[in-house]
Coordinates of C-alpha atoms in Angstrom, one line a residue:
M1058 CA 119.8 76.0 104.3
N1059 CA 121.9 75.3 107.4
K1060 CA 119.8 76.4 110.5
R1061 CA 122.8 75.6 112.7
L1062 CA 124.5 78.8 111.5
K1063 CA 121.9 81.3 112.7
G1064 CA 123.6 83.8 115.1
K1065 CA 127.0 82.1 114.8
N1066 CA 130.2 83.9 114.1
I1067 CA 132.2 82.8 111.1
V1068 CA 135.7 83.9 110.0
I1069 CA 136.7 83.4 106.4
T1070 CA 140.2 84.1 105.0
G1071 CA 140.8 84.7 101.4
A1072 CA 137.3 86.2 101.3
S1073 CA 137.8 88.8 98.6
G1074 CA 136.6 86.5 95.8
G1075 CA 136.0 83.0 94.5
I1076 CA 134.7 80.4 97.0
G1077 CA 135.6 82.7 99.9
E1078 CA 133.1 85.3 98.7
Q1079 CA 130.5 82.7 97.9
M1080 CA 130.9 81.1 101.4
A1081 CA 130.4 84.5 103.0
L1082 CA 127.2 85.1 101.1
K1083 CA 125.9 81.6 101.8
A1084 CA 126.7 81.8 105.5
A1085 CA 125.1 85.3 105.8
Q1086 CA 122.0 83.9 104.0
N1087 CA 121.8 81.4 106.9
G1088 CA 121.9 84.1 109.5
A1089 CA 125.6 84.0 110.5
N1090 CA 127.7 87.0 111.3
I1091 CA 130.8 87.2 109.1
A1092 CA 134.4 88.4 109.5
L1093 CA 136.1 88.7 106.1
L1094 CA 139.9 88.6 105.8
A1095 CA 141.9 89.2 102.7
R1096 CA 144.4 91.7 101.3
R1097 CA 142.1 93.4 98.7
E1098 CA 140.2 95.8 100.9
P1099 CA 138.0 97.3 98.1
N1100 CA 136.7 93.8 97.2
L1101 CA 136.0 93.1 100.9
L1102 CA 134.1 96.4 101.3
A1103 CA 132.0 95.6 98.2
I1104 CA 131.1 92.2 99.6
Q1105 CA 130.4 93.7 103.0
H1106 CA 128.0 96.2 101.4
R1107 CA 126.3 93.5 99.3
I1108 CA 125.7 91.3 102.4
E1109 CA 124.5 94.1 104.6
Q1110 CA 122.0 95.2 101.8
Q1111 CA 120.5 91.7 101.7
F1112 CA 120.8 90.2 105.2
S1113 CA 120.4 91.4 108.8
V1114 CA 123.8 90.2 110.0
R1115 CA 127.0 91.8 111.2
V1116 CA 129.9 91.9 108.7
L1117 CA 133.4 92.8 109.7
V1118 CA 136.2 93.5 107.2
F1119 CA 139.9 93.2 107.8
S1120 CA 142.6 93.9 105.2
V1121 CA 145.2 91.3 106.2
D1122 CA 148.2 89.7 104.7
I1123 CA 147.8 86.2 106.1
S1124 CA 151.5 85.5 105.7
K1125 CA 152.3 88.2 108.3
R1126 CA 151.8 86.9 111.9
A1127 CA 151.4 90.4 113.4
E1128 CA 148.6 91.3 111.0
V1129 CA 146.8 88.0 111.7
E1130 CA 147.1 88.6 115.5
K1131 CA 145.8 92.1 115.2
A1132 CA 142.8 91.0 113.2
F1133 CA 141.8 88.1 115.5
T1134 CA 142.2 90.4 118.6
A1135 CA 139.7 92.8 117.0
I1136 CA 137.4 89.9 116.0
F1137 CA 137.2 88.5 119.5
S1138 CA 136.7 92.0 120.9
K1139 CA 133.8 92.8 118.5
L1140 CA 132.1 89.4 118.1
G1141 CA 133.1 87.8 121.4
S1142 CA 133.7 84.4 119.9
V1143 CA 134.5 82.5 116.7
D1144 CA 132.3 79.5 116.0
V1145 CA 133.7 78.6 112.6
L1146 CA 137.1 79.3 111.0
V1147 CA 137.4 78.7 107.3
N1148 CA 141.1 78.8 106.2
N1149 CA 140.6 79.6 102.6
A1150 CA 143.5 81.9 101.7
G1151 CA 146.0 80.4 99.4
F1152 CA 147.5 80.6 95.9
G1153 CA 149.6 78.5 93.6
V1154 CA 152.1 79.0 90.8
F1155 CA 152.6 76.1 88.3
D1156 CA 156.3 75.6 87.5
E1157 CA 158.6 72.6 87.3
A1158 CA 160.7 72.3 90.5
H1159 CA 163.9 73.6 89.0
Q1160 CA 162.2 76.6 87.5
A1161 CA 160.2 77.8 90.5
S1162 CA 161.4 81.1 91.8
W1163 CA 162.4 81.2 95.5
K1164 CA 160.0 84.1 96.0
D1165 CA 157.0 82.0 94.8
I1166 CA 158.2 79.0 96.9
E1167 CA 158.4 81.1 100.1
G1168 CA 155.1 82.9 99.3
M1169 CA 153.2 79.6 98.8
F1170 CA 154.4 78.2 102.1
Q1171 CA 153.9 81.5 104.0
V1172 CA 150.3 81.8 102.9
N1173 CA 149.1 78.2 102.3
V1174 CA 150.7 76.6 105.3
L1175 CA 152.1 79.1 107.9
G1176 CA 149.2 81.6 107.4
L1177 CA 146.7 78.7 107.9
I1178 CA 148.4 77.5 111.0
S1179 CA 148.6 81.0 112.4
C1180 CA 144.9 81.6 112.1
T1181 CA 144.1 78.2 113.5
Q1182 CA 146.3 78.9 116.6
F1183 CA 144.4 82.0 117.4
V1184 CA 141.0 80.3 117.5
I1185 CA 141.8 77.0 119.2
P1186 CA 142.2 78.2 122.8
H1187 CA 138.8 80.0 122.6
M1188 CA 137.1 77.0 121.0
K1189 CA 138.5 74.6 123.6
E1190 CA 137.3 76.9 126.4
R1191 CA 133.8 76.9 125.0
G1192 CA 133.9 73.2 124.1
S1193 CA 132.6 73.8 120.5
G1194 CA 133.7 75.1 117.1
H1195 CA 134.5 74.1 113.6
I1196 CA 137.8 74.5 111.7
I1197 CA 137.6 74.0 108.0
N1198 CA 140.8 74.0 106.0
I1199 CA 140.6 74.3 102.2
A1200 CA 143.3 71.9 100.9
S1201 CA 143.2 70.4 97.4
Q1202 CA 143.2 67.2 95.5
A1203 CA 146.8 68.2 94.9
G1204 CA 147.4 67.4 98.6
K1205 CA 146.6 63.8 97.8
L1206 CA 147.9 63.3 94.3
A1207 CA 150.8 65.5 93.1
T1208 CA 151.3 66.1 89.4
P1209 CA 154.1 67.7 87.3
K1210 CA 154.5 71.4 87.5
S1211 CA 152.8 71.6 90.9
S1212 CA 155.6 70.2 93.1
V1213 CA 155.7 73.2 95.5
Y1214 CA 151.9 73.8 95.5
A1215 CA 151.3 70.2 96.1
A1216 CA 153.8 70.2 98.9
T1217 CA 152.0 73.0 100.7
K1218 CA 148.7 71.1 100.3
H1219 CA 150.2 67.9 101.6
A1220 CA 151.3 70.0 104.6
V1221 CA 147.8 71.3 105.1
L1222 CA 146.3 67.8 105.1
G1223 CA 149.0 66.6 107.6
F1224 CA 148.3 69.5 109.9
T1225 CA 144.5 69.1 109.6
N1226 CA 144.6 65.4 110.3
S1227 CA 146.7 65.9 113.4
V1228 CA 144.6 68.8 114.7
R1229 CA 141.4 66.8 114.1
M1230 CA 142.6 64.1 116.5
E1231 CA 143.9 66.6 119.0
L1232 CA 140.6 68.4 119.2
S1233 CA 138.3 65.4 119.1
R1234 CA 138.1 65.4 122.9
D1235 CA 137.0 69.0 123.0
G1236 CA 133.8 68.9 120.9
I1237 CA 135.5 70.8 118.0
Y1238 CA 135.1 69.6 114.4
V1239 CA 137.9 69.8 111.9
T1240 CA 137.3 69.3 108.2
A1241 CA 139.6 69.2 105.2
V1242 CA 138.1 70.3 101.8
N1243 CA 139.9 68.8 98.8
P1244 CA 138.5 70.4 95.6
G1245 CA 139.7 69.9 92.1
P1246 CA 140.2 72.9 89.8
I1247 CA 137.6 75.7 90.5
A1248 CA 136.6 78.4 88.0
T1249 CA 138.1 81.3 89.9
N1250 CA 140.9 83.8 89.4
F1251 CA 143.3 81.3 91.1
F1252 CA 144.5 80.4 87.6
E1253 CA 145.4 84.0 86.7
I1254 CA 148.5 83.4 88.8
A1255 CA 148.9 79.7 88.7
D1256 CA 148.5 79.2 84.9
Q1257 CA 149.5 82.5 83.2
S1258 CA 149.8 80.8 79.8
G1259 CA 146.2 79.6 80.0
S1260 CA 147.1 76.2 78.6
Y1261 CA 146.1 74.2 81.7
V1262 CA 142.8 76.0 82.1
K1263 CA 142.0 75.4 78.4
S1264 CA 142.7 71.7 78.8
I1265 CA 140.4 71.2 81.8
Q1266 CA 137.8 73.9 81.2
K1267 CA 134.9 71.4 81.1
L1268 CA 136.0 69.8 84.4
M1269 CA 136.2 73.0 86.5
L1270 CA 134.0 73.3 89.5
D1271 CA 131.4 76.1 90.0
P1272 CA 132.6 78.2 93.0
E1273 CA 129.0 78.8 94.2
K1274 CA 128.3 75.0 94.3
V1275 CA 131.5 74.4 96.2
A1276 CA 130.7 77.1 98.7
S1277 CA 127.2 75.7 99.1
T1278 CA 128.6 72.2 99.9
I1279 CA 131.0 73.6 102.5
T1280 CA 128.4 75.8 104.1
K1281 CA 126.0 72.9 104.4
A1282 CA 128.7 70.9 106.2
M1283 CA 129.3 73.5 108.9
F1284 CA 128.8 72.1 112.4
T1285 CA 128.7 68.5 111.1
N1286 CA 131.4 66.0 112.0
K1287 CA 132.6 65.8 108.4
R1288 CA 136.1 64.5 108.1
E1289 CA 136.7 65.4 104.5
I1290 CA 134.8 67.0 101.6
N1291 CA 136.2 65.8 98.2
L1292 CA 135.0 67.6 95.1
P1293 CA 134.2 66.3 92.6
K1294 CA 133.7 62.9 94.1
W1295 CA 134.9 61.1 91.0
M1296 CA 138.3 62.9 91.1
N1297 CA 138.9 61.6 94.6
V1298 CA 138.8 58.1 93.2
G1299 CA 142.2 58.9 91.5
S1300 CA 143.6 59.9 94.8
V1301 CA 142.4 56.8 96.5
L1302 CA 143.9 54.6 93.7
Y1303 CA 147.1 56.5 94.0
A1304 CA 147.4 55.7 97.7
L1305 CA 146.9 52.0 96.9
F1306 CA 148.7 51.7 93.5
P1307 CA 151.0 54.7 93.1
R1308 CA 153.3 53.2 90.4
M1309 CA 150.3 52.2 88.3
V1310 CA 148.6 55.6 88.5
E1311 CA 151.8 57.4 87.7
R1312 CA 152.4 55.2 84.6
V1313 CA 148.8 55.2 83.3
G1314 CA 148.1 58.9 84.0
K1315 CA 151.4 60.3 82.9
K1316 CA 150.2 61.7 79.6
A1317 CA 147.2 63.4 81.3
F1318 CA 149.3 64.8 84.1
F1319 CA 151.7 66.6 81.7
K1320 CA 148.8 68.6 80.2
K1321 CA 149.3 71.2 82.9

């Protein structure tokens, strides 16, 4: 349980499934009011109904394409009007497509940057002024271990997550004087529908099936960290060792891990 969340207002993007849905359920269980943002409105309404049946909290639903600035602005205007404030923003919306760089379609490349990077920045811009005015808040950006250690067939996806980490690290320092926490979450592969798009052949999922994270456990870890000054959450912890080694010995890691990296 996280008693700090009781009565707080939490916005979660990419909330129509996976860890977004699980975080919404965990936060509501802890007494927080929730604003759910995603494109799939039927899924959002189902989650809203489920939460309202179980917990005495407010649940707002917004069908939003995070890549469209006007839709994001409209949603946040409504959120501030109805809830009055945003205490926690979880930038969870994102997707990936695994292709080698020369094979990636321009549509997929633009889409990944629009959602994973620009959409995240857009949402963050709308909450920062309000959090600064109140002198409190928590921004949680779901990045990836791919943002620390890029591998073959994920060049564009990894580039977006490197961008997310760069943005997060800078914003953390900018807001450190305002009582606002900023956390990066770097998970490895999670057992969600992410791979229905990212790995349509199913070969990558098959090779790492035993290593995939449980979305409920990931959501629980993130929810427990809300309103704590946690710089990063790396899941699983052992996988982050590879990222640390890569930062120190990139040539060695690329040589030793080459065979494993090409399993994607």
